[in-house]
Each structure stands twice: as C-alpha cells, then as structure tokens.
C-alpha cells in the first residue's frame, strides 16, 4: 500500500482517511491516478485543493454517507458508486448501527484488495456488465436460519458479516485450526477463484495446462475433495507442497490460497517500499535475511526470486516485532520451494505471461 500525503499541507495521510488532521481539508482517494486528494466544498460537490491543484471537481461515492467509503468519482459523472462499491450486490441494513460498523470493516478490506488488483492492472468486471462479473454479498446471520457460508459462486463472493466481529472470527480461526484468518485474507482468497476463471480458464491458450502442471487436476470432484479434507484432515507433510493445509484440499483451493498469498506479499512489500524499510540483522550469517525494499513490486521487470528474497527478510522481521508485542506471527507460514514455484506462476499469470 502506498503512503500518501495531503496535497494541501504535505502531512502524511493514510488510505482510509477522510480528513487531514493538520489542515482540516476533506480527503478522498482517486483510484484512476492512485492519489489522495484534498478537497474544498463547492456548490454541492468538491474541488481539488493544494498548491498543485488542477481545479478538478469530484464527488464522493454514495456509500460515503454511511461512513464506509472515501473513494471519489468525477464530479460530472452519472455514476453514484466508485470503482470498488459498484461491485456490491447485497450490503447490510444501514439502519442498524452494528451492521454499519461491521460493513465499514468489510469495505476497508475490500477496498484494499481492489487497490492491489488495480495496481496489477487486472480486469474488473461488474455483475451489471457480465452475468459472471465480480460481485459481493455481505450477509448478516438470520436467527433460525443456516449460518452464512463465505464462498464464491460464478463471480459472486459471499462474506458472512459476522466475520467482521473480531471475537467471532478468532473463535472460528481457533476452532478450524487456522494460523491466520482475516477479512482481507477472505477477500483475497475468494477473488482468486474468480481470477482462475478469468485468467486460467479463459486466459492464454496454454494457461490452463500450465496451471494444471503445477497445481494439479482441477477436474477432480470438488465436493468430494472438500469432504475428504474435512473428514480426514490435511495431507501428510502438506508443508512441503502447499502454502496452507487447506490448499491441499483441491487444485482450486491451492490456486486461491496461493493467489491470496501473492497479494499479501506484493501489498506488504509496497508498504515497505514507501516506508523506506531495509532489513539488516545484526547477527552473523544474516545475509539471507537482509533486504532493502528499493524497488517497485508492480513493475514487470521485478522477478519472483527478487520479490521472495525481500519477502523472506521482511516477514521474518515483522514476525519478530509481533512477538516482541506478545502477538502471534504476522505471517505464520513457510514458503517451500514448491510454493515458490506456484507463486512464480501467479506472478507470471497476472502479467499475462503464463501459458503464452
């Protein structure tokens, strides 16, 4: 994630900010140019502010009124929803304050995911544009009804609203024996299924066979594979081949889990780049854990080897910081040689090179 500054006063601001704490200007994120804009109100909309302002006119996404979105739309546009919120199909009942609080957490995670997809120049198609376009249902539990299951179905991603409750999500993480469970992780995993359809099934002519060569047979019965996984547990020595135990359930889940980790890695490395992070442990033989994140992770010329070398060092440092604060590891995973190859496939895939 890029580190932003207020165009009006140069104060550091963050992706979710709607107000500059130094100069008091309203703030909004403009996704087309990846900028945070300072805004002055003008006749019902806003004009960009700051010493280098071009006088452009903007309006907030319609979901700004609920305090869940700060993305901007061109002032003369007929659109009511921003590039992120136009993918919403079902949103919570905004008359319930608890729903709105959880929805806000959902939108923060979703917009961070979509930020990365835009930075990777990946296709984003809404349900209005195509029946298999990307859409989101944020569903609350109904007493007496079956639990809402988070998942993907032909482009429609369902996220149980209760996942935004930290205590409930931690309860589920523990009961399922997962080392990591976050809203952002859910979004990145589930959207991986959608991109399997877009980039593997419907992508370059050789993409499907190239994917099967490394992730396995996606034609295996999905329901039976998941049932076997939940009844018998993860595969023996799964750590040698998969980024998580769940990834071993089916080739589709392996792809989605690896996809999610690729997004984790590139977004965190971009954050490290903007913060000027370098890692140089003051111990002997520390070369493998040394990095200076002085590169743009989204550039085509960056190799997966360079990205993963930096990631190993950065994630080790972040885990150590977390332990110093009494928290669990920020990245509680081991990237084996086989997983590196799978991440390399994702790296090529998002750049249009896999199967070409």
PDB file of N, CA, C and O in Angstrom, residues 65-122:
ATOM      1  N   UNK A  65     -21.877   8.388   2.620  1.00  0.00           N
ATOM      2  CA  UNK A  65     -22.877   8.854   3.590  1.00  0.00           C
ATOM      3  C   UNK A  65     -22.986   7.931   4.798  1.00  0.00           C
ATOM      4  O   UNK A  65     -23.426   8.357   5.872  1.00  0.00           O
ATOM      5  N   UNK A  66     -22.587   6.662   4.633  1.00  0.00           N
ATOM      6  CA  UNK A  66     -22.643   5.704   5.748  1.00  0.00           C
ATOM      7  C   UNK A  66     -21.297   5.591   6.477  1.00  0.00           C
ATOM      8  O   UNK A  66     -21.179   4.810   7.419  1.00  0.00           O
ATOM      9  N   UNK A  67     -20.319   6.371   6.016  1.00  0.00           N
ATOM     10  CA  UNK A  67     -19.007   6.315   6.638  1.00  0.00           C
ATOM     11  C   UNK A  67     -18.226   5.067   6.307  1.00  0.00           C
ATOM     12  O   UNK A  67     -17.344   4.666   7.081  1.00  0.00           O
ATOM     13  N   UNK A  68     -18.513   4.449   5.160  1.00  0.00           N
ATOM     14  CA  UNK A  68     -17.851   3.191   4.813  1.00  0.00           C
ATOM     15  C   UNK A  68     -16.963   3.298   3.578  1.00  0.00           C
ATOM     16  O   UNK A  68     -16.311   2.321   3.201  1.00  0.00           O
ATOM     17  N   UNK A  69     -16.913   4.455   2.926  1.00  0.00           N
ATOM     18  CA  UNK A  69     -16.119   4.584   1.696  1.00  0.00           C
ATOM     19  C   UNK A  69     -15.639   6.024   1.550  1.00  0.00           C
ATOM     20  O   UNK A  69     -16.404   6.968   1.802  1.00  0.00           O
ATOM     21  N   UNK A  70     -14.396   6.189   1.109  1.00  0.00           N
ATOM     22  CA  UNK A  70     -13.841   7.528   0.864  1.00  0.00           C
ATOM     23  C   UNK A  70     -13.327   7.676  -0.568  1.00  0.00           C
ATOM     24  O   UNK A  70     -12.541   8.572  -0.855  1.00  0.00           O
ATOM     25  N   UNK A  71     -13.767   6.787  -1.482  1.00  0.00           N
ATOM     26  CA  UNK A  71     -13.302   6.876  -2.858  1.00  0.00           C
ATOM     27  C   UNK A  71     -14.102   7.927  -3.626  1.00  0.00           C
ATOM     28  O   UNK A  71     -15.268   8.201  -3.316  1.00  0.00           O
ATOM     29  N   UNK A  72     -13.449   8.498  -4.641  1.00  0.00           N
ATOM     30  CA  UNK A  72     -14.019   9.618  -5.382  1.00  0.00           C
ATOM     31  C   UNK A  72     -14.444   9.223  -6.789  1.00  0.00           C
ATOM     32  O   UNK A  72     -13.931   8.271  -7.373  1.00  0.00           O
ATOM     33  N   UNK A  73     -15.394  10.010  -7.304  1.00  0.00           N
ATOM     34  CA  UNK A  73     -15.900   9.876  -8.673  1.00  0.00           C
ATOM     35  C   UNK A  73     -15.831  11.260  -9.296  1.00  0.00           C
ATOM     36  O   UNK A  73     -16.021  12.272  -8.605  1.00  0.00           O
ATOM     37  N   UNK A  74     -15.561  11.335 -10.581  1.00  0.00           N
ATOM     38  CA  UNK A  74     -15.533  12.627 -11.275  1.00  0.00           C
ATOM     39  C   UNK A  74     -16.843  13.374 -11.049  1.00  0.00           C
ATOM     40  O   UNK A  74     -17.924  12.781 -11.078  1.00  0.00           O
ATOM     41  N   UNK A  75     -16.739  14.665 -10.803  1.00  0.00           N
ATOM     42  CA  UNK A  75     -17.909  15.457 -10.446  1.00  0.00           C
ATOM     43  C   UNK A  75     -18.998  15.467 -11.490  1.00  0.00           C
ATOM     44  O   UNK A  75     -20.182  15.617 -11.166  1.00  0.00           O
ATOM     45  N   UNK A  76     -18.642  15.304 -12.768  1.00  0.00           N
ATOM     46  CA  UNK A  76     -19.647  15.326 -13.831  1.00  0.00           C
ATOM     47  C   UNK A  76     -20.114  13.926 -14.230  1.00  0.00           C
ATOM     48  O   UNK A  76     -20.882  13.759 -15.179  1.00  0.00           O
ATOM     49  N   UNK A  77     -19.676  12.906 -13.499  1.00  0.00           N
ATOM     50  CA  UNK A  77     -20.064  11.538 -13.826  1.00  0.00           C
ATOM     51  C   UNK A  77     -21.490  11.258 -13.354  1.00  0.00           C
ATOM     52  O   UNK A  77     -21.947  11.785 -12.337  1.00  0.00           O
ATOM     53  N   UNK A  78     -22.181  10.400 -14.099  1.00  0.00           N
ATOM     54  CA  UNK A  78     -23.519   9.967 -13.675  1.00  0.00           C
ATOM     55  C   UNK A  78     -23.452   8.801 -12.698  1.00  0.00           C
ATOM     56  O   UNK A  78     -24.474   8.411 -12.123  1.00  0.00           O
ATOM     57  N   UNK A  79     -22.261   8.241 -12.515  1.00  0.00           N
ATOM     58  CA  UNK A  79     -22.102   7.128 -11.570  1.00  0.00           C
ATOM     59  C   UNK A  79     -22.357   7.601 -10.148  1.00  0.00           C
ATOM     60  O   UNK A  79     -22.003   8.720  -9.771  1.00  0.00           O
ATOM     61  N   UNK A  80     -22.950   6.729  -9.357  1.00  0.00           N
ATOM     62  CA  UNK A  80     -23.177   7.012  -7.944  1.00  0.00           C
ATOM     63  C   UNK A  80     -22.195   6.261  -7.055  1.00  0.00           C
ATOM     64  O   UNK A  80     -21.947   6.673  -5.920  1.00  0.00           O
ATOM     65  N   UNK A  81     -21.658   5.166  -7.578  1.00  0.00           N
ATOM     66  CA  UNK A  81     -20.761   4.341  -6.790  1.00  0.00           C
ATOM     67  C   UNK A  81     -19.369   4.318  -7.414  1.00  0.00           C
ATOM     68  O   UNK A  81     -19.219   4.369  -8.638  1.00  0.00           O
ATOM     69  N   UNK A  82     -18.357   4.209  -6.568  1.00  0.00           N
ATOM     70  CA  UNK A  82     -16.970   4.230  -7.005  1.00  0.00           C
ATOM     71  C   UNK A  82     -16.579   2.893  -7.632  1.00  0.00           C
ATOM     72  O   UNK A  82     -17.371   1.949  -7.676  1.00  0.00           O
ATOM     73  N   UNK A  83     -15.339   2.790  -8.056  1.00  0.00           N
ATOM     74  CA  UNK A  83     -14.867   1.568  -8.722  1.00  0.00           C
ATOM     75  C   UNK A  83     -14.920   0.356  -7.804  1.00  0.00           C
ATOM     76  O   UNK A  83     -15.012  -0.768  -8.281  1.00  0.00           O
ATOM     77  N   UNK A  84     -14.847   0.579  -6.513  1.00  0.00           N
ATOM     78  CA  UNK A  84     -14.910  -0.536  -5.572  1.00  0.00           C
ATOM     79  C   UNK A  84     -16.347  -0.893  -5.228  1.00  0.00           C
ATOM     80  O   UNK A  84     -16.731  -2.065  -5.226  1.00  0.00           O
ATOM     81  N   UNK A  85     -17.170   0.097  -4.941  1.00  0.00           N
ATOM     82  CA  UNK A  85     -18.526  -0.170  -4.451  1.00  0.00           C
ATOM     83  C   UNK A  85     -19.497  -0.586  -5.550  1.00  0.00           C
ATOM     84  O   UNK A  85     -20.551  -1.158  -5.251  1.00  0.00           O
ATOM     85  N   UNK A  86     -19.161  -0.350  -6.813  1.00  0.00           N
ATOM     86  CA  UNK A  86     -20.070  -0.780  -7.879  1.00  0.00           C
ATOM     87  C   UNK A  86     -20.105  -2.307  -8.015  1.00  0.00           C
ATOM     88  O   UNK A  86     -20.962  -2.846  -8.722  1.00  0.00           O
ATOM     89  N   UNK A  87     -19.201  -2.990  -7.323  1.00  0.00           N
ATOM     90  CA  UNK A  87     -19.221  -4.450  -7.318  1.00  0.00           C
ATOM     91  C   UNK A  87     -20.123  -5.011  -6.217  1.00  0.00           C
ATOM     92  O   UNK A  87     -20.353  -6.217  -6.176  1.00  0.00           O
ATOM     93  N   UNK A  88     -20.620  -4.164  -5.333  1.00  0.00           N
ATOM     94  CA  UNK A  88     -21.505  -4.639  -4.267  1.00  0.00           C
ATOM     95  C   UNK A  88     -22.854  -5.062  -4.846  1.00  0.00           C
ATOM     96  O   UNK A  88     -23.449  -4.345  -5.648  1.00  0.00           O
ATOM     97  N   UNK A  89     -23.324  -6.220  -4.419  1.00  0.00           N
ATOM     98  CA  UNK A  89     -24.653  -6.705  -4.801  1.00  0.00           C
ATOM     99  C   UNK A  89     -25.610  -6.581  -3.617  1.00  0.00           C
ATOM    100  O   UNK A  89     -26.695  -6.028  -3.734  1.00  0.00           O
ATOM    101  N   UNK A  90     -25.202  -7.080  -2.467  1.00  0.00           N
ATOM    102  CA  UNK A  90     -26.011  -7.002  -1.257  1.00  0.00           C
ATOM    103  C   UNK A  90     -25.175  -6.409  -0.137  1.00  0.00           C
ATOM    104  O   UNK A  90     -24.075  -6.898   0.148  1.00  0.00           O
ATOM    105  N   UNK A  91     -25.689  -5.347   0.480  1.00  0.00           N
ATOM    106  CA  UNK A  91     -24.994  -4.717   1.606  1.00  0.00           C
ATOM    107  C   UNK A  91     -25.894  -4.796   2.838  1.00  0.00           C
ATOM    108  O   UNK A  91     -27.101  -5.001   2.729  1.00  0.00           O
ATOM    109  N   UNK A  92     -25.326  -4.646   4.037  1.00  0.00           N
ATOM    110  CA  UNK A  92     -26.125  -4.782   5.260  1.00  0.00           C
ATOM    111  C   UNK A  92     -27.166  -3.670   5.411  1.00  0.00           C
ATOM    112  O   UNK A  92     -27.067  -2.602   4.790  1.00  0.00           O
ATOM    113  N   UNK A  93     -28.141  -3.928   6.248  1.00  0.00           N
ATOM    114  CA  UNK A  93     -29.166  -2.944   6.590  1.00  0.00           C
ATOM    115  C   UNK A  93     -28.507  -1.799   7.346  1.00  0.00           C
ATOM    116  O   UNK A  93     -28.054  -1.960   8.483  1.00  0.00           O
ATOM    117  N   UNK A  94     -28.437  -0.618   6.715  1.00  0.00           N
ATOM    118  CA  UNK A  94     -27.720   0.515   7.299  1.00  0.00           C
ATOM    119  C   UNK A  94     -28.484   1.184   8.439  1.00  0.00           C
ATOM    120  O   UNK A  94     -27.948   2.093   9.080  1.00  0.00           O
ATOM    121  N   UNK A  95     -29.715   0.751   8.705  1.00  0.00           N
ATOM    122  CA  UNK A  95     -30.453   1.316   9.846  1.00  0.00           C
ATOM    123  C   UNK A  95     -29.976   0.737  11.167  1.00  0.00           C
ATOM    124  O   UNK A  95     -30.314   1.252  12.237  1.00  0.00           O
ATOM    125  N   UNK A  96     -29.186  -0.338  11.106  1.00  0.00           N
ATOM    126  CA  UNK A  96     -28.645  -0.979  12.306  1.00  0.00           C
ATOM    127  C   UNK A  96     -27.197  -0.528  12.485  1.00  0.00           C
ATOM    128  O   UNK A  96     -26.339  -0.858  11.671  1.00  0.00           O
ATOM    129  N   UNK A  97     -26.885   0.232  13.543  1.00  0.00           N
ATOM    130  CA  UNK A  97     -25.524   0.739  13.739  1.00  0.00           C
ATOM    131  C   UNK A  97     -24.473  -0.372  13.814  1.00  0.00           C
ATOM    132  O   UNK A  97     -23.342  -0.195  13.356  1.00  0.00           O
ATOM    133  N   UNK A  98     -24.837  -1.526  14.401  1.00  0.00           N
ATOM    134  CA  UNK A  98     -23.884  -2.637  14.465  1.00  0.00           C
ATOM    135  C   UNK A  98     -23.553  -3.149  13.071  1.00  0.00           C
ATOM    136  O   UNK A  98     -22.401  -3.498  12.771  1.00  0.00           O
ATOM    137  N   UNK A  99     -24.560  -3.210  12.209  1.00  0.00           N
ATOM    138  CA  UNK A  99     -24.332  -3.628  10.831  1.00  0.00           C
ATOM    139  C   UNK A  99     -23.380  -2.673  10.123  1.00  0.00           C
ATOM    140  O   UNK A  99     -22.479  -3.098   9.388  1.00  0.00           O
ATOM    141  N   UNK A 100     -23.594  -1.365  10.331  1.00  0.00           N
ATOM    142  CA  UNK A 100     -22.760  -0.366   9.660  1.00  0.00           C
ATOM    143  C   UNK A 100     -21.312  -0.478  10.130  1.00  0.00           C
ATOM    144  O   UNK A 100     -20.375  -0.375   9.328  1.00  0.00           O
ATOM    145  N   UNK A 101     -21.120  -0.695  11.426  1.00  0.00           N
ATOM    146  CA  UNK A 101     -19.755  -0.830  11.954  1.00  0.00           C
ATOM    147  C   UNK A 101     -19.044  -2.021  11.322  1.00  0.00           C
ATOM    148  O   UNK A 101     -17.854  -1.944  10.971  1.00  0.00           O
ATOM    149  N   UNK A 102     -19.763  -3.126  11.162  1.00  0.00           N
ATOM    150  CA  UNK A 102     -19.153  -4.304  10.543  1.00  0.00           C
ATOM    151  C   UNK A 102     -18.969  -4.107   9.042  1.00  0.00           C
ATOM    152  O   UNK A 102     -17.964  -4.539   8.459  1.00  0.00           O
ATOM    153  N   UNK A 103     -19.933  -3.452   8.422  1.00  0.00           N
ATOM    154  CA  UNK A 103     -19.821  -3.163   6.994  1.00  0.00           C
ATOM    155  C   UNK A 103     -18.597  -2.295   6.726  1.00  0.00           C
ATOM    156  O   UNK A 103     -17.877  -2.502   5.742  1.00  0.00           O
ATOM    157  N   UNK A 104     -18.321  -1.335   7.616  1.00  0.00           N
ATOM    158  CA  UNK A 104     -17.159  -0.473   7.441  1.00  0.00           C
ATOM    159  C   UNK A 104     -15.878  -1.306   7.407  1.00  0.00           C
ATOM    160  O   UNK A 104     -14.993  -1.075   6.569  1.00  0.00           O
ATOM    161  N   UNK A 105     -15.775  -2.286   8.290  1.00  0.00           N
ATOM    162  CA  UNK A 105     -14.598  -3.163   8.288  1.00  0.00           C
ATOM    163  C   UNK A 105     -14.523  -3.962   6.994  1.00  0.00           C
ATOM    164  O   UNK A 105     -13.437  -4.181   6.435  1.00  0.00           O
ATOM    165  N   UNK A 106     -15.685  -4.414   6.514  1.00  0.00           N
ATOM    166  CA  UNK A 106     -15.730  -5.147   5.252  1.00  0.00           C
ATOM    167  C   UNK A 106     -15.202  -4.283   4.100  1.00  0.00           C
ATOM    168  O   UNK A 106     -14.401  -4.733   3.269  1.00  0.00           O
ATOM    169  N   UNK A 107     -15.646  -3.036   4.059  1.00  0.00           N
ATOM    170  CA  UNK A 107     -15.265  -2.159   2.957  1.00  0.00           C
ATOM    171  C   UNK A 107     -13.788  -1.801   3.005  1.00  0.00           C
ATOM    172  O   UNK A 107     -13.141  -1.667   1.962  1.00  0.00           O
ATOM    173  N   UNK A 108     -13.237  -1.637   4.210  1.00  0.00           N
ATOM    174  CA  UNK A 108     -11.810  -1.364   4.315  1.00  0.00           C
ATOM    175  C   UNK A 108     -11.014  -2.507   3.687  1.00  0.00           C
ATOM    176  O   UNK A 108     -10.093  -2.290   2.886  1.00  0.00           O
ATOM    177  N   UNK A 109     -11.382  -3.738   4.042  1.00  0.00           N
ATOM    178  CA  UNK A 109     -10.683  -4.897   3.488  1.00  0.00           C
ATOM    179  C   UNK A 109     -10.898  -5.007   1.985  1.00  0.00           C
ATOM    180  O   UNK A 109      -9.952  -5.243   1.219  1.00  0.00           O
ATOM    181  N   UNK A 110     -12.136  -4.830   1.549  1.00  0.00           N
ATOM    182  CA  UNK A 110     -12.441  -4.969   0.121  1.00  0.00           C
ATOM    183  C   UNK A 110     -11.697  -3.923  -0.705  1.00  0.00           C
ATOM    184  O   UNK A 110     -11.121  -4.232  -1.759  1.00  0.00           O
ATOM    185  N   UNK A 111     -11.674  -2.673  -0.233  1.00  0.00           N
ATOM    186  CA  UNK A 111     -11.017  -1.615  -0.997  1.00  0.00           C
ATOM    187  C   UNK A 111      -9.501  -1.806  -1.034  1.00  0.00           C
ATOM    188  O   UNK A 111      -8.858  -1.483  -2.032  1.00  0.00           O
ATOM    189  N   UNK A 112      -8.932  -2.345   0.025  1.00  0.00           N
ATOM    190  CA  UNK A 112      -7.503  -2.638  -0.005  1.00  0.00           C
ATOM    191  C   UNK A 112      -7.203  -3.738  -1.021  1.00  0.00           C
ATOM    192  O   UNK A 112      -6.187  -3.693  -1.724  1.00  0.00           O
ATOM    193  N   UNK A 113      -8.091  -4.727  -1.102  1.00  0.00           N
ATOM    194  CA  UNK A 113      -7.896  -5.770  -2.101  1.00  0.00           C
ATOM    195  C   UNK A 113      -8.005  -5.190  -3.508  1.00  0.00           C
ATOM    196  O   UNK A 113      -7.159  -5.454  -4.379  1.00  0.00           O
ATOM    197  N   UNK A 114      -9.056  -4.395  -3.752  1.00  0.00           N
ATOM    198  CA  UNK A 114      -9.267  -3.849  -5.087  1.00  0.00           C
ATOM    199  C   UNK A 114      -8.149  -2.881  -5.460  1.00  0.00           C
ATOM    200  O   UNK A 114      -7.750  -2.801  -6.634  1.00  0.00           O
ATOM    201  N   UNK A 115      -7.603  -2.155  -4.489  1.00  0.00           N
ATOM    202  CA  UNK A 115      -6.440  -1.310  -4.740  1.00  0.00           C
ATOM    203  C   UNK A 115      -5.329  -2.129  -5.397  1.00  0.00           C
ATOM    204  O   UNK A 115      -4.730  -1.723  -6.401  1.00  0.00           O
ATOM    205  N   UNK A 116      -5.051  -3.309  -4.825  1.00  0.00           N
ATOM    206  CA  UNK A 116      -3.976  -4.151  -5.361  1.00  0.00           C
ATOM    207  C   UNK A 116      -4.323  -4.663  -6.750  1.00  0.00           C
ATOM    208  O   UNK A 116      -3.465  -4.709  -7.639  1.00  0.00           O
ATOM    209  N   UNK A 117      -5.582  -5.043  -6.969  1.00  0.00           N
ATOM    210  CA  UNK A 117      -5.986  -5.525  -8.290  1.00  0.00           C
ATOM    211  C   UNK A 117      -5.817  -4.435  -9.351  1.00  0.00           C
ATOM    212  O   UNK A 117      -5.374  -4.705 -10.480  1.00  0.00           O
ATOM    213  N   UNK A 118      -6.149  -3.199  -8.995  1.00  0.00           N
ATOM    214  CA  UNK A 118      -5.983  -2.082  -9.927  1.00  0.00           C
ATOM    215  C   UNK A 118      -4.499  -1.851 -10.204  1.00  0.00           C
ATOM    216  O   UNK A 118      -4.094  -1.647 -11.352  1.00  0.00           O
ATOM    217  N   UNK A 119      -3.671  -1.905  -9.153  1.00  0.00           N
ATOM    218  CA  UNK A 119      -2.236  -1.687  -9.327  1.00  0.00           C
ATOM    219  C   UNK A 119      -1.621  -2.774 -10.207  1.00  0.00           C
ATOM    220  O   UNK A 119      -0.644  -2.525 -10.918  1.00  0.00           O
ATOM    221  N   UNK A 120      -2.194  -3.985 -10.173  1.00  0.00           N
ATOM    222  CA  UNK A 120      -1.713  -5.074 -11.022  1.00  0.00           C
ATOM    223  C   UNK A 120      -2.330  -5.027 -12.415  1.00  0.00           C
ATOM    224  O   UNK A 120      -2.027  -5.885 -13.253  1.00  0.00           O
ATOM    225  N   UNK A 121      -3.195  -4.028 -12.674  1.00  0.00           N
ATOM    226  CA  UNK A 121      -3.849  -3.852 -13.975  1.00  0.00           C
ATOM    227  C   UNK A 121      -4.668  -5.081 -14.367  1.00  0.00           C
ATOM    228  O   UNK A 121      -4.719  -5.461 -15.545  1.00  0.00           O
ATOM    229  N   UNK A 122      -5.320  -5.705 -13.390  1.00  0.00           N
ATOM    230  CA  UNK A 122      -6.143  -6.875 -13.652  1.00  0.00           C
ATOM    231  C   UNK A 122      -7.555  -6.458 -14.044  1.00  0.00           C
ATOM    232  O   UNK A 122      -8.040  -5.395 -13.643  1.00  0.00           O
TER     233      UNK A 122
END
